[in-house]
C-alpha cells in the first residue's frame, strides 16, 4: 500500500501535478510498507519536495465504502486538495491510506466513512513468532455458537485473529505462543461450553508424537533421558494422560525421522512411536462425536419409549392400566414410573444441554442448548410440582414428563443425523487425505550414491533429498523428480486429467498419484505441507472456513428472530381453554413448543454446509476455490477477460516459416536469432531457439537445462554466438550485442523505436497476421534482415467455451500484448468481439478496472506473472493450474487441469451452489413460518390442533437435517459437457 506523505508547503504549491497521480495499487506485495515512486515534478521543486518528505507525518486511515477504482480516485482527489499534502493514494482492496488526522474530514466530505487508525511508524515490527493453529470445536449448533466462540477467542491476549466454521466444527486461530499457549486456547473453548482439542499448527520445528510403552515414572525418566541426549532437541513435554510427546527441535540439526529412530532404537524397542496425519485426527473426531451422540440417543430412547407407552398405549389395555393406577404412597404407580424413567433422561442424558446453556448464558449468548434446557426444564419441573401439589392439596393436575423425555430424544436424534450428514459434506477432504500413501520405500544410499538397501518408513517421515522407490501400482509418496526409470503415472486424482502422463528421468511427479507400469526412483523435493496434495487440502480447508457474504443475512435473521420469539408470551383468551383445563398449563405447553421450534439452527447451517460441499465438489473436478466470498462473486460474473497466450492458446508456440530479406544464409540467420533469444525466458524465445537447434542438429534433442541463462556452461552454447549487454524489453522483445553490433529481435514497436525501417516486410507481415500468426522481426547493425513467423495453436475447446459463456449471458473479452491484426484474427476464430491488443502487463489491470466502472462483475483468466495484477484487480481471478505460482497466488480460483471448460464449471458450480443456498433458506425459514404459528396456537380456535412440545422438537431436528441434506444434493453435481455447454442459458 502506498503512503500519504504530508508536509508544510509554501502557499500556491498544493494541488499541483495531481493530474499525474499514479494508478491505484490493488495489491500490497510487501505487507503495506511499500513506498510509492516519486511523481514527476520540475527540477526546481525537487529539493523542496525531498526536504518536505523527510519531515512528513504519517497516519493510517481506514476508508470504507469504496467499491471500485472510481471511488478510490474520488478519495484521492479530495485528499489532494488539502494544504500540506505532498502525495496521496489509496489501496482499494485494503481500504487504507496513510494520512494526517485532519484529512479525515476531507474523506467524509467526499461521501465515505473514515476512521483514524494507529499512527504509521517508520519501521513496523513484524511478529516472527506468530503461529496459525487449527482447533477442533465440538458442540456448536447454530450461528450463535459460532459468534460466541469467535468473540471469546478474539478477546484472548495474544490472539490476533480467529475464524470459526460451523460446518467443519473447527477454528483457525492466529496467536503469539509467547503470550498464550494452545492449551489455554483449548481451555477457553471448553469454558465457552464446547469441546475443544488442538489439531495442528504452522510451526515447522514443533511436533506431536504418540508414545506407546510409557507406563511408569521410570519410563518417563528413560524417555526424558533419551531426548536429553539427542542433539537439536530444544525442549520436550510428555503428557502421560494422553501418551503424547511434544518436541521443539532445531530442523537444521535434526529431523523428524531422526527423532523417531532415536527414540525407538535408544529404548531397545520398548517405546514405539505413533504418527498421525492431523487431517486424519480431524476425521476421527467426527466419527467419535457421531458415536457419542448415537449412544446418548439410544439411552434416551430406551427410557423415553416406556414413558410414551405408559401415557398413550397402556390406557388402552385395561389390565395393564389397572396396575398403573395402583397407589404407592402419595402417588400412583404410573407417576412413579414416569418420574423414575424421565429423571435420568433429564439430568444425565440431557446434562450436555444444561452445561452448554450455562456456559452460553455466562458469556451473554443464547443458543439451541438454552432453548432445549428451558423447554425441557419447564416441562419436567412443572410435572414434578404438579405431583407434589396434588399430594398436599388433593387436587391433581396432569403431568407432562413424556414431553421432556421425548423432546430430548428427538433433539439428540436430530443432532446425530446432522453430524452424520455434516460429516459427508467434508468427504472431499477425506478423499484427498486418503490419496497419500501410508508408507514409502526409502533407498539407503552410500557416500558414492550407490543403493545399499531399502527400508519401509512412514510417509510422514520422508525428508527432502530422500531417494524413494515407487513400485508399479503403488502411489507416489511425495513430490519429487525422477532419477531412474520410466513409467506412466495417473494424475487424475490431483489434476483431473484422465490421460496417464509419461514420466522419465528429470520429470516431476506429484505425491498421491499412481504409478501404473514401470518402477521409478524419485528424489523427494517437497514433503509435508509443501506438497501439492497438502496445499490442495489446505486450500479446500481454508475455503470451508471462510464465510460467504450471504451468511451475514442468516446471522441477522437469527438474532432478530431469537429476540422476538423468545421475549414474552401473551395470555390466551379464556374461550380457547378446554373444559377443566388450567390456563397456566394451557399457555405453558404452547410456550414450550414455541421456544423449542424457534431455534434457528437450520439458518446457521444453510450457507456453510452448501459452501463446504461446493468447495469439495470443485476440488474433485479440478477447480480449487479459495473462499466462500469468491464462490459468491462468481455467480454474478458479467464479463470474463481472457489472456491470449497460454490461456486461449496452448502456450506452446512454434515457428512455422522464416523469411530472410538480406543476403545471408538461413543457418547463419537462425544462429544469430537463437543467440539473442537463448538468454530470454519468453515462450516465443524458446520456440525460436528450438527451431534453430533443430535446423542445425536434426534429430538431436535440445537440452533444456540452463535455458534462459545463456552462458559458456550451457549445454548447447557451443554453437551460439557470444552475447553481451542482453536486455529483455517486456511487451517488445530483446536486444543485445553480437560481435559488437546491435541485434534487435521483437515486434514492430521495438524496431521502429530503434530507427529500423520495415517497409519491405509490411505486406508479408500483414498477410501472416491475417492468419493469426505472429511475426518476429530481426534487425542487425541497424538494418532489417528477416522475419520469423510463429503460431500458437488455439486450445480445441476455446471456441465452444466462448460460445457457452455467451449462452450464459456473459460477455467474453480478450486482452493481449500481441499486435491488433493477429489479436483480431484469433478473436474472430474463437468468437470474441471485444479485443484489447498491444496491452502492456500493467494495462491488463486497467482493462479490468475499466469494465468494473459501471458496477459490472469481472472475472479474469490468466496464467503468467504478467497476469497477476489483473487477476488481483478482477472481482474473480481464475488462474490456469499450469501457470506461475504468482498468478495462482493472486487468483480466487485455480483451474488445475488448464482446461478452459473449467471456467464454465466454476461459474456454473457457483450458480448452482447459491441456488441451493436459497433453497436452504426456504427450508429453514419456511418451516418456521408455518410451524411457529401452529406451535403458538394461532390455528387452535379453528382446527383445535395443538403442537405438542415433543413434536416441536422433532420439527426442529428435521429442519436442520433437511437443510444439510439439501446441501448434500450438490454432491450429485455434474460438470457441463461440451455437448451441453451450447445449450446453457442464463439463469
CSV table of C-alpha atoms in Angstrom, one decimal, residues 101-525:
chain,number,residue,atom,x,y,z
A,101,UNK,CA,-5.6,13.2,11.2
A,102,UNK,CA,-7.2,16.4,9.8
A,103,UNK,CA,-7.7,14.6,6.4
A,104,UNK,CA,-10.4,12.5,8.0
A,105,UNK,CA,-12.8,15.4,7.3
A,106,UNK,CA,-11.9,15.5,3.6
A,107,UNK,CA,-12.7,11.8,3.2
A,108,UNK,CA,-16.0,12.2,4.9
A,109,UNK,CA,-16.9,15.2,2.8
A,110,UNK,CA,-16.2,13.0,-0.3
A,111,UNK,CA,-19.0,10.7,0.8
A,112,UNK,CA,-17.1,7.9,2.6
A,113,UNK,CA,-16.7,6.8,6.2
A,114,UNK,CA,-13.3,7.4,7.7
A,115,UNK,CA,-11.8,6.0,10.9
A,116,UNK,CA,-8.4,7.0,12.3
A,117,UNK,CA,-6.2,4.0,12.9
A,118,UNK,CA,-2.8,3.8,14.5
A,119,UNK,CA,0.0,6.2,13.5
A,120,UNK,CA,2.3,4.5,11.0
A,121,UNK,CA,5.8,4.2,12.4
A,122,UNK,CA,8.9,4.5,10.3
A,123,UNK,CA,9.5,0.7,10.7
A,124,UNK,CA,6.7,-1.5,11.8
A,125,UNK,CA,8.0,-4.5,13.7
A,126,UNK,CA,6.9,-7.9,12.4
A,127,UNK,CA,5.7,-10.9,14.5
A,128,UNK,CA,8.0,-13.7,13.6
A,129,UNK,CA,6.6,-15.9,16.4
A,130,UNK,CA,3.0,-15.6,15.2
A,131,UNK,CA,1.5,-19.1,14.6
A,132,UNK,CA,-1.7,-20.3,13.0
A,133,UNK,CA,-3.2,-23.1,14.8
A,134,UNK,CA,-6.2,-25.3,13.9
A,135,UNK,CA,-8.5,-26.4,16.6
A,136,UNK,CA,-11.5,-28.8,16.7
A,137,UNK,CA,-14.6,-27.2,18.3
A,138,UNK,CA,-17.4,-29.7,19.1
A,139,UNK,CA,-20.9,-28.9,20.2
A,140,UNK,CA,-21.6,-25.9,18.0
A,141,UNK,CA,-25.2,-26.0,16.8
A,142,UNK,CA,-26.0,-22.6,15.2
A,143,UNK,CA,-24.7,-19.2,14.2
A,144,UNK,CA,-24.9,-18.0,17.9
A,145,UNK,CA,-22.4,-20.7,18.9
A,146,UNK,CA,-20.0,-19.6,16.1
A,147,UNK,CA,-20.3,-15.9,17.1
A,148,UNK,CA,-19.8,-16.8,20.7
A,149,UNK,CA,-16.6,-18.8,20.2
A,150,UNK,CA,-15.2,-16.3,17.7
A,151,UNK,CA,-15.9,-13.4,20.2
A,152,UNK,CA,-14.2,-15.3,23.1
A,153,UNK,CA,-11.2,-16.3,21.1
A,154,UNK,CA,-10.6,-12.8,19.7
A,155,UNK,CA,-10.6,-11.3,23.2
A,156,UNK,CA,-7.9,-13.7,24.4
A,157,UNK,CA,-4.5,-12.0,25.0
A,158,UNK,CA,-2.0,-12.9,22.2
A,159,UNK,CA,-4.8,-13.9,19.7
A,160,UNK,CA,-4.5,-11.7,16.6
A,161,UNK,CA,-7.2,-13.3,14.5
A,162,UNK,CA,-9.8,-16.1,14.8
A,163,UNK,CA,-12.3,-17.6,12.5
A,164,UNK,CA,-14.7,-20.5,13.3
A,165,UNK,CA,-16.6,-22.7,10.8
A,166,UNK,CA,-19.9,-24.4,11.9
A,167,UNK,CA,-19.9,-26.9,9.0
A,168,UNK,CA,-16.4,-28.2,9.8
A,169,UNK,CA,-16.7,-27.9,13.6
A,170,UNK,CA,-13.2,-26.3,13.5
A,171,UNK,CA,-11.5,-23.0,14.0
A,172,UNK,CA,-8.3,-21.3,12.8
A,173,UNK,CA,-6.5,-19.1,15.3
A,174,UNK,CA,-3.5,-16.8,14.7
A,175,UNK,CA,-1.8,-16.3,18.1
A,176,UNK,CA,1.5,-15.5,19.7
A,177,UNK,CA,2.9,-18.5,21.5
A,178,UNK,CA,4.9,-16.3,23.8
A,179,UNK,CA,1.7,-14.8,25.2
A,180,UNK,CA,-0.8,-17.7,25.0
A,181,UNK,CA,-0.4,-21.4,24.6
A,182,UNK,CA,-2.5,-23.8,22.6
A,183,UNK,CA,-3.7,-25.4,25.8
A,184,UNK,CA,-5.0,-22.1,27.0
A,185,UNK,CA,-6.9,-21.6,23.8
A,186,UNK,CA,-8.4,-25.1,24.2
A,187,UNK,CA,-9.4,-24.2,27.7
A,188,UNK,CA,-11.1,-21.0,26.6
A,189,UNK,CA,-13.1,-23.0,24.1
A,190,UNK,CA,-14.1,-25.5,26.7
A,191,UNK,CA,-15.0,-22.7,29.2
A,192,UNK,CA,-17.3,-21.4,26.5
A,193,UNK,CA,-19.3,-24.6,26.7
A,194,UNK,CA,-17.8,-26.5,23.7
A,195,UNK,CA,-15.5,-29.4,23.3
A,196,UNK,CA,-12.0,-28.2,22.2
A,197,UNK,CA,-8.9,-30.0,21.0
A,198,UNK,CA,-5.8,-29.0,19.2
A,199,UNK,CA,-5.2,-30.3,15.6
A,200,UNK,CA,-2.1,-28.7,14.2
A,201,UNK,CA,-0.1,-25.5,13.9
A,202,UNK,CA,2.1,-23.8,11.4
A,203,UNK,CA,5.3,-24.5,13.4
A,204,UNK,CA,7.9,-26.4,11.4
A,205,UNK,CA,10.0,-27.1,14.4
A,206,UNK,CA,7.3,-28.4,16.8
A,207,UNK,CA,5.9,-31.9,16.5
A,208,UNK,CA,3.4,-34.1,18.5
A,209,UNK,CA,4.1,-37.8,18.7
A,210,UNK,CA,2.0,-40.6,20.3
A,211,UNK,CA,4.3,-42.8,22.5
A,212,UNK,CA,3.3,-46.4,23.3
A,213,UNK,CA,5.1,-48.2,26.2
A,214,UNK,CA,5.3,-45.5,28.8
A,215,UNK,CA,3.6,-47.0,31.9
A,216,UNK,CA,5.5,-45.8,34.9
A,217,UNK,CA,7.5,-42.8,36.2
A,218,UNK,CA,10.7,-44.8,35.4
A,219,UNK,CA,9.6,-45.0,31.7
A,220,UNK,CA,9.0,-41.2,31.7
A,221,UNK,CA,12.5,-40.7,33.1
A,222,UNK,CA,14.0,-43.0,30.4
A,223,UNK,CA,12.2,-41.1,27.7
A,224,UNK,CA,13.4,-37.8,29.1
A,225,UNK,CA,17.0,-39.1,29.2
A,226,UNK,CA,16.9,-40.2,25.6
A,227,UNK,CA,15.6,-36.9,24.4
A,228,UNK,CA,18.1,-35.0,26.5
A,229,UNK,CA,21.0,-36.8,24.8
A,230,UNK,CA,19.7,-36.0,21.3
A,231,UNK,CA,21.3,-33.1,19.6
A,232,UNK,CA,19.0,-30.5,18.2
A,233,UNK,CA,16.1,-31.1,20.7
A,234,UNK,CA,15.4,-27.8,22.4
A,235,UNK,CA,12.6,-28.8,24.7
A,236,UNK,CA,10.1,-31.5,25.2
A,237,UNK,CA,7.0,-32.2,27.3
A,238,UNK,CA,5.3,-35.6,27.8
A,239,UNK,CA,1.6,-35.7,28.6
A,240,UNK,CA,1.1,-39.0,30.4
A,241,UNK,CA,-2.7,-38.9,30.3
A,242,UNK,CA,-2.7,-38.6,26.5
A,243,UNK,CA,0.6,-40.5,26.0
A,244,UNK,CA,1.5,-37.6,23.8
A,245,UNK,CA,5.0,-36.2,23.4
A,246,UNK,CA,5.5,-32.6,22.3
A,247,UNK,CA,9.0,-31.8,21.0
A,248,UNK,CA,10.6,-28.5,19.9
A,249,UNK,CA,13.7,-29.1,17.8
A,250,UNK,CA,16.2,-27.3,15.5
A,251,UNK,CA,15.4,-28.5,11.9
A,252,UNK,CA,18.9,-27.5,10.9
A,253,UNK,CA,20.4,-30.1,13.3
A,254,UNK,CA,17.9,-33.0,13.3
A,255,UNK,CA,14.7,-34.1,11.6
A,256,UNK,CA,11.5,-35.9,12.5
A,257,UNK,CA,12.8,-39.3,11.2
A,258,UNK,CA,16.0,-39.0,13.2
A,259,UNK,CA,14.0,-38.3,16.4
A,260,UNK,CA,11.6,-41.2,15.8
A,261,UNK,CA,14.5,-43.6,15.1
A,262,UNK,CA,16.5,-42.4,18.1
A,263,UNK,CA,13.5,-43.0,20.5
A,264,UNK,CA,12.8,-46.5,19.2
A,265,UNK,CA,16.4,-47.6,19.0
A,266,UNK,CA,17.5,-45.9,22.2
A,267,UNK,CA,14.8,-47.7,24.2
A,268,UNK,CA,15.6,-51.1,22.6
A,269,UNK,CA,12.2,-51.3,21.2
A,270,UNK,CA,10.4,-50.6,24.5
A,271,UNK,CA,8.8,-47.4,23.1
A,272,UNK,CA,7.0,-47.3,19.8
A,273,UNK,CA,6.1,-44.0,18.1
A,274,UNK,CA,2.7,-43.3,16.5
A,275,UNK,CA,2.4,-40.8,13.8
A,276,UNK,CA,-1.0,-39.4,12.8
A,277,UNK,CA,-1.9,-37.1,10.0
A,278,UNK,CA,-3.6,-34.1,11.5
A,279,UNK,CA,-6.4,-34.4,8.9
A,280,UNK,CA,-6.9,-38.0,10.0
A,281,UNK,CA,-7.2,-36.8,13.5
A,282,UNK,CA,-9.9,-34.3,12.4
A,283,UNK,CA,-11.8,-37.0,10.6
A,284,UNK,CA,-11.6,-39.4,13.6
A,285,UNK,CA,-13.0,-36.6,15.7
A,286,UNK,CA,-16.1,-36.5,13.5
A,287,UNK,CA,-16.5,-40.3,14.0
A,288,UNK,CA,-16.1,-40.0,17.8
A,289,UNK,CA,-18.7,-37.2,18.0
A,290,UNK,CA,-21.3,-39.2,16.0
A,291,UNK,CA,-20.7,-42.3,18.1
A,292,UNK,CA,-21.1,-40.3,21.3
A,293,UNK,CA,-24.4,-38.7,20.1
A,294,UNK,CA,-25.7,-42.1,19.0
A,295,UNK,CA,-25.0,-43.6,22.4
A,296,UNK,CA,-26.8,-40.7,24.1
A,297,UNK,CA,-29.7,-41.0,21.7
A,298,UNK,CA,-30.1,-44.8,22.3
A,299,UNK,CA,-30.0,-44.4,26.1
A,300,UNK,CA,-32.6,-41.6,25.9
A,301,UNK,CA,-34.8,-43.7,23.5
A,302,UNK,CA,-34.7,-46.8,25.7
A,303,UNK,CA,-36.0,-44.7,28.7
A,304,UNK,CA,-38.4,-42.4,26.7
A,305,UNK,CA,-40.3,-45.1,24.8
A,306,UNK,CA,-41.7,-46.7,28.0
A,307,UNK,CA,-42.8,-43.3,29.2
A,308,UNK,CA,-44.6,-42.7,25.9
A,309,UNK,CA,-46.2,-46.2,26.2
A,310,UNK,CA,-47.4,-45.5,29.7
A,311,UNK,CA,-49.1,-42.3,28.7
A,312,UNK,CA,-50.5,-43.3,25.3
A,313,UNK,CA,-50.8,-47.1,24.8
A,314,UNK,CA,-51.3,-48.5,28.3
A,315,UNK,CA,-54.6,-46.7,28.9
A,316,UNK,CA,-56.0,-48.8,26.0
A,317,UNK,CA,-55.1,-52.1,27.7
A,318,UNK,CA,-57.4,-52.5,30.8
A,319,UNK,CA,-55.3,-55.0,32.7
A,320,UNK,CA,-52.0,-53.0,32.4
A,321,UNK,CA,-53.8,-49.7,33.0
A,322,UNK,CA,-55.3,-51.0,36.3
A,323,UNK,CA,-51.8,-51.9,37.5
A,324,UNK,CA,-50.6,-48.4,36.7
A,325,UNK,CA,-53.5,-46.9,38.8
A,326,UNK,CA,-52.4,-48.7,41.9
A,327,UNK,CA,-51.4,-46.1,44.5
A,328,UNK,CA,-48.0,-46.4,46.1
A,329,UNK,CA,-47.7,-43.9,48.8
A,330,UNK,CA,-48.8,-40.5,47.8
A,331,UNK,CA,-48.5,-41.2,44.1
A,332,UNK,CA,-49.9,-43.6,41.5
A,333,UNK,CA,-47.6,-46.3,40.1
A,334,UNK,CA,-47.7,-44.6,36.7
A,335,UNK,CA,-46.4,-41.4,38.2
A,336,UNK,CA,-43.6,-43.1,40.0
A,337,UNK,CA,-42.6,-44.9,36.8
A,338,UNK,CA,-42.7,-41.8,34.7
A,339,UNK,CA,-40.6,-39.9,37.2
A,340,UNK,CA,-38.0,-42.7,37.6
A,341,UNK,CA,-37.7,-43.1,33.8
A,342,UNK,CA,-37.6,-39.4,32.9
A,343,UNK,CA,-35.2,-38.1,35.6
A,344,UNK,CA,-32.1,-39.9,34.1
A,345,UNK,CA,-33.0,-38.6,30.7
A,346,UNK,CA,-33.4,-35.1,32.0
A,347,UNK,CA,-30.3,-34.8,34.1
A,348,UNK,CA,-27.9,-37.5,32.8
A,349,UNK,CA,-28.6,-37.8,29.1
A,350,UNK,CA,-29.6,-34.1,29.0
A,351,UNK,CA,-26.7,-32.9,31.1
A,352,UNK,CA,-24.9,-31.7,28.0
A,353,UNK,CA,-27.7,-29.2,27.3
A,354,UNK,CA,-27.6,-27.8,30.8
A,355,UNK,CA,-23.8,-27.4,30.8
A,356,UNK,CA,-23.7,-25.8,27.3
A,357,UNK,CA,-26.6,-23.5,28.3
A,358,UNK,CA,-24.9,-22.4,31.5
A,359,UNK,CA,-21.7,-21.5,29.7
A,360,UNK,CA,-23.5,-19.8,26.9
A,361,UNK,CA,-25.5,-17.6,29.3
A,362,UNK,CA,-22.4,-16.9,31.3
A,363,UNK,CA,-20.9,-15.4,28.2
A,364,UNK,CA,-24.0,-13.4,27.4
A,365,UNK,CA,-25.2,-15.5,24.5
A,366,UNK,CA,-28.1,-17.8,23.8
A,367,UNK,CA,-28.2,-20.9,21.5
A,368,UNK,CA,-30.1,-24.0,20.9
A,369,UNK,CA,-29.0,-25.5,24.2
A,370,UNK,CA,-30.5,-22.7,26.1
A,371,UNK,CA,-33.9,-23.2,24.3
A,372,UNK,CA,-33.8,-27.0,24.9
A,373,UNK,CA,-32.8,-26.6,28.5
A,374,UNK,CA,-35.5,-24.0,29.0
A,375,UNK,CA,-38.3,-26.1,27.3
A,376,UNK,CA,-37.5,-29.4,29.0
A,377,UNK,CA,-36.9,-27.9,32.4
A,378,UNK,CA,-40.3,-26.1,32.3
A,379,UNK,CA,-42.0,-29.4,31.4
A,380,UNK,CA,-40.1,-31.5,33.9
A,381,UNK,CA,-40.3,-29.2,36.9
A,382,UNK,CA,-43.9,-28.3,36.3
A,383,UNK,CA,-44.8,-32.0,36.3
A,384,UNK,CA,-42.8,-32.6,39.5
A,385,UNK,CA,-44.6,-29.6,41.0
A,386,UNK,CA,-48.0,-30.9,39.9
A,387,UNK,CA,-47.3,-34.2,41.7
A,388,UNK,CA,-46.2,-32.6,44.9
A,389,UNK,CA,-49.1,-30.1,44.8
A,390,UNK,CA,-51.6,-32.9,44.3
A,391,UNK,CA,-50.1,-34.9,47.2
A,392,UNK,CA,-50.5,-31.9,49.5
A,393,UNK,CA,-53.8,-30.5,48.4
A,394,UNK,CA,-55.5,-33.5,46.8
A,395,UNK,CA,-56.0,-31.5,43.5
A,396,UNK,CA,-54.3,-33.5,40.8
A,397,UNK,CA,-53.2,-31.8,37.6
A,398,UNK,CA,-52.0,-33.6,34.5
A,399,UNK,CA,-48.2,-34.2,34.2
A,400,UNK,CA,-46.0,-33.8,31.1
A,401,UNK,CA,-43.0,-35.9,31.9
A,402,UNK,CA,-43.2,-37.5,28.5
A,403,UNK,CA,-42.8,-34.1,26.9
A,404,UNK,CA,-39.4,-33.6,28.5
A,405,UNK,CA,-38.1,-37.1,27.6
A,406,UNK,CA,-39.4,-37.2,24.1
A,407,UNK,CA,-38.1,-33.7,23.4
A,408,UNK,CA,-34.6,-34.6,24.5
A,409,UNK,CA,-34.8,-37.8,22.5
A,410,UNK,CA,-35.8,-36.1,19.3
A,411,UNK,CA,-33.3,-33.4,19.7
A,412,UNK,CA,-30.5,-35.9,20.1
A,413,UNK,CA,-31.7,-37.9,17.2
A,414,UNK,CA,-31.7,-34.8,15.0
A,415,UNK,CA,-28.2,-33.8,16.2
A,416,UNK,CA,-26.9,-37.3,15.4
A,417,UNK,CA,-28.4,-37.2,11.9
A,418,UNK,CA,-27.0,-33.7,11.4
A,419,UNK,CA,-23.5,-34.7,12.5
A,420,UNK,CA,-23.6,-37.7,10.1
A,421,UNK,CA,-24.8,-35.5,7.3
A,422,UNK,CA,-22.2,-32.8,8.0
A,423,UNK,CA,-19.5,-35.5,8.0
A,424,UNK,CA,-20.5,-36.3,4.5
A,425,UNK,CA,-20.0,-32.7,3.4
A,426,UNK,CA,-16.3,-33.0,4.3
A,427,UNK,CA,-15.8,-36.1,2.2
A,428,UNK,CA,-13.7,-34.1,-0.3
A,429,UNK,CA,-11.0,-33.6,2.3
A,430,UNK,CA,-11.3,-37.2,3.4
A,431,UNK,CA,-10.7,-38.5,-0.1
A,432,UNK,CA,-7.7,-36.1,-0.6
A,433,UNK,CA,-6.2,-37.3,2.7
A,434,UNK,CA,-6.7,-40.9,1.6
A,435,UNK,CA,-4.7,-40.3,-1.6
A,436,UNK,CA,-1.4,-40.0,0.4
A,437,UNK,CA,0.2,-43.5,0.9
A,438,UNK,CA,0.7,-44.7,4.5
A,439,UNK,CA,4.3,-45.9,3.8
A,440,UNK,CA,7.2,-45.4,1.4
A,441,UNK,CA,10.2,-47.4,0.3
A,442,UNK,CA,13.4,-45.5,1.2
A,443,UNK,CA,16.5,-46.4,-0.7
A,444,UNK,CA,19.6,-46.3,1.5
A,445,UNK,CA,22.5,-44.7,-0.4
A,446,UNK,CA,26.2,-44.8,0.4
A,447,UNK,CA,28.6,-41.9,0.1
A,448,UNK,CA,29.2,-42.8,-3.6
A,449,UNK,CA,25.5,-42.6,-4.3
A,450,UNK,CA,25.0,-46.3,-4.7
A,451,UNK,CA,22.0,-48.1,-3.3
A,452,UNK,CA,22.9,-50.4,-0.4
A,453,UNK,CA,19.4,-51.4,0.6
A,454,UNK,CA,15.9,-50.3,1.1
A,455,UNK,CA,13.7,-49.6,4.1
A,456,UNK,CA,9.9,-49.2,4.6
A,457,UNK,CA,9.1,-46.0,6.5
A,458,UNK,CA,6.0,-44.0,7.4
A,459,UNK,CA,5.3,-41.5,4.6
A,460,UNK,CA,5.2,-38.7,7.3
A,461,UNK,CA,8.9,-39.3,7.9
A,462,UNK,CA,10.1,-38.5,4.4
A,463,UNK,CA,12.6,-35.7,4.2
A,464,UNK,CA,13.7,-33.6,1.3
A,465,UNK,CA,16.5,-35.3,-0.6
A,466,UNK,CA,15.4,-38.8,0.2
A,467,UNK,CA,15.6,-41.3,-2.7
A,468,UNK,CA,12.4,-43.3,-2.8
A,469,UNK,CA,11.4,-46.4,-4.8
A,470,UNK,CA,7.9,-46.4,-6.4
A,471,UNK,CA,6.7,-49.8,-7.5
A,472,UNK,CA,4.2,-50.4,-10.3
A,473,UNK,CA,0.6,-49.9,-9.0
A,474,UNK,CA,1.7,-48.0,-5.9
A,475,UNK,CA,1.2,-44.4,-5.0
A,476,UNK,CA,4.0,-41.8,-5.3
A,477,UNK,CA,4.7,-40.9,-1.6
A,478,UNK,CA,6.0,-37.3,-2.1
A,479,UNK,CA,6.5,-34.6,-4.7
A,480,UNK,CA,9.9,-35.1,-6.4
A,481,UNK,CA,11.9,-35.7,-9.6
A,482,UNK,CA,12.5,-39.0,-11.3
A,483,UNK,CA,16.1,-40.1,-11.0
A,484,UNK,CA,15.8,-43.5,-12.7
A,485,UNK,CA,13.2,-45.4,-14.7
A,486,UNK,CA,10.3,-44.7,-17.0
A,487,UNK,CA,6.6,-45.2,-16.4
A,488,UNK,CA,3.1,-43.7,-17.0
A,489,UNK,CA,1.5,-42.1,-14.0
A,490,UNK,CA,-2.2,-41.5,-13.4
A,491,UNK,CA,-2.5,-37.9,-12.1
A,492,UNK,CA,-6.3,-37.6,-12.4
A,493,UNK,CA,-6.9,-37.7,-8.7
A,494,UNK,CA,-4.9,-34.4,-8.3
A,495,UNK,CA,-5.1,-32.6,-11.6
A,496,UNK,CA,-8.3,-34.1,-13.1
A,497,UNK,CA,-6.6,-35.1,-16.3
A,498,UNK,CA,-7.8,-38.6,-17.2
A,499,UNK,CA,-4.9,-39.5,-19.6
A,500,UNK,CA,-1.8,-41.1,-17.9
A,501,UNK,CA,1.3,-38.9,-18.1
A,502,UNK,CA,4.7,-40.3,-19.2
A,503,UNK,CA,7.4,-39.8,-16.6
A,504,UNK,CA,11.1,-40.2,-17.4
A,505,UNK,CA,14.3,-39.0,-15.9
A,506,UNK,CA,14.1,-35.4,-14.7
A,507,UNK,CA,10.3,-35.5,-14.9
A,508,UNK,CA,8.5,-34.1,-11.9
A,509,UNK,CA,6.0,-36.3,-10.0
A,510,UNK,CA,3.2,-35.4,-7.6
A,511,UNK,CA,2.6,-37.1,-4.3
A,512,UNK,CA,-0.6,-39.2,-4.2
A,513,UNK,CA,-0.6,-40.0,-7.9
A,514,UNK,CA,-0.5,-43.7,-9.0
A,515,UNK,CA,2.5,-45.3,-10.8
A,516,UNK,CA,0.9,-47.5,-13.5
A,517,UNK,CA,3.7,-49.6,-15.1
A,518,UNK,CA,7.4,-49.4,-14.5
A,519,UNK,CA,9.4,-48.9,-11.3
A,520,UNK,CA,10.7,-45.4,-10.6
A,521,UNK,CA,13.4,-44.0,-8.3
A,522,UNK,CA,12.5,-40.5,-7.3
A,523,UNK,CA,14.2,-37.8,-5.2
A,524,UNK,CA,11.8,-36.1,-2.8
A,525,UNK,CA,11.8,-32.3,-3.3
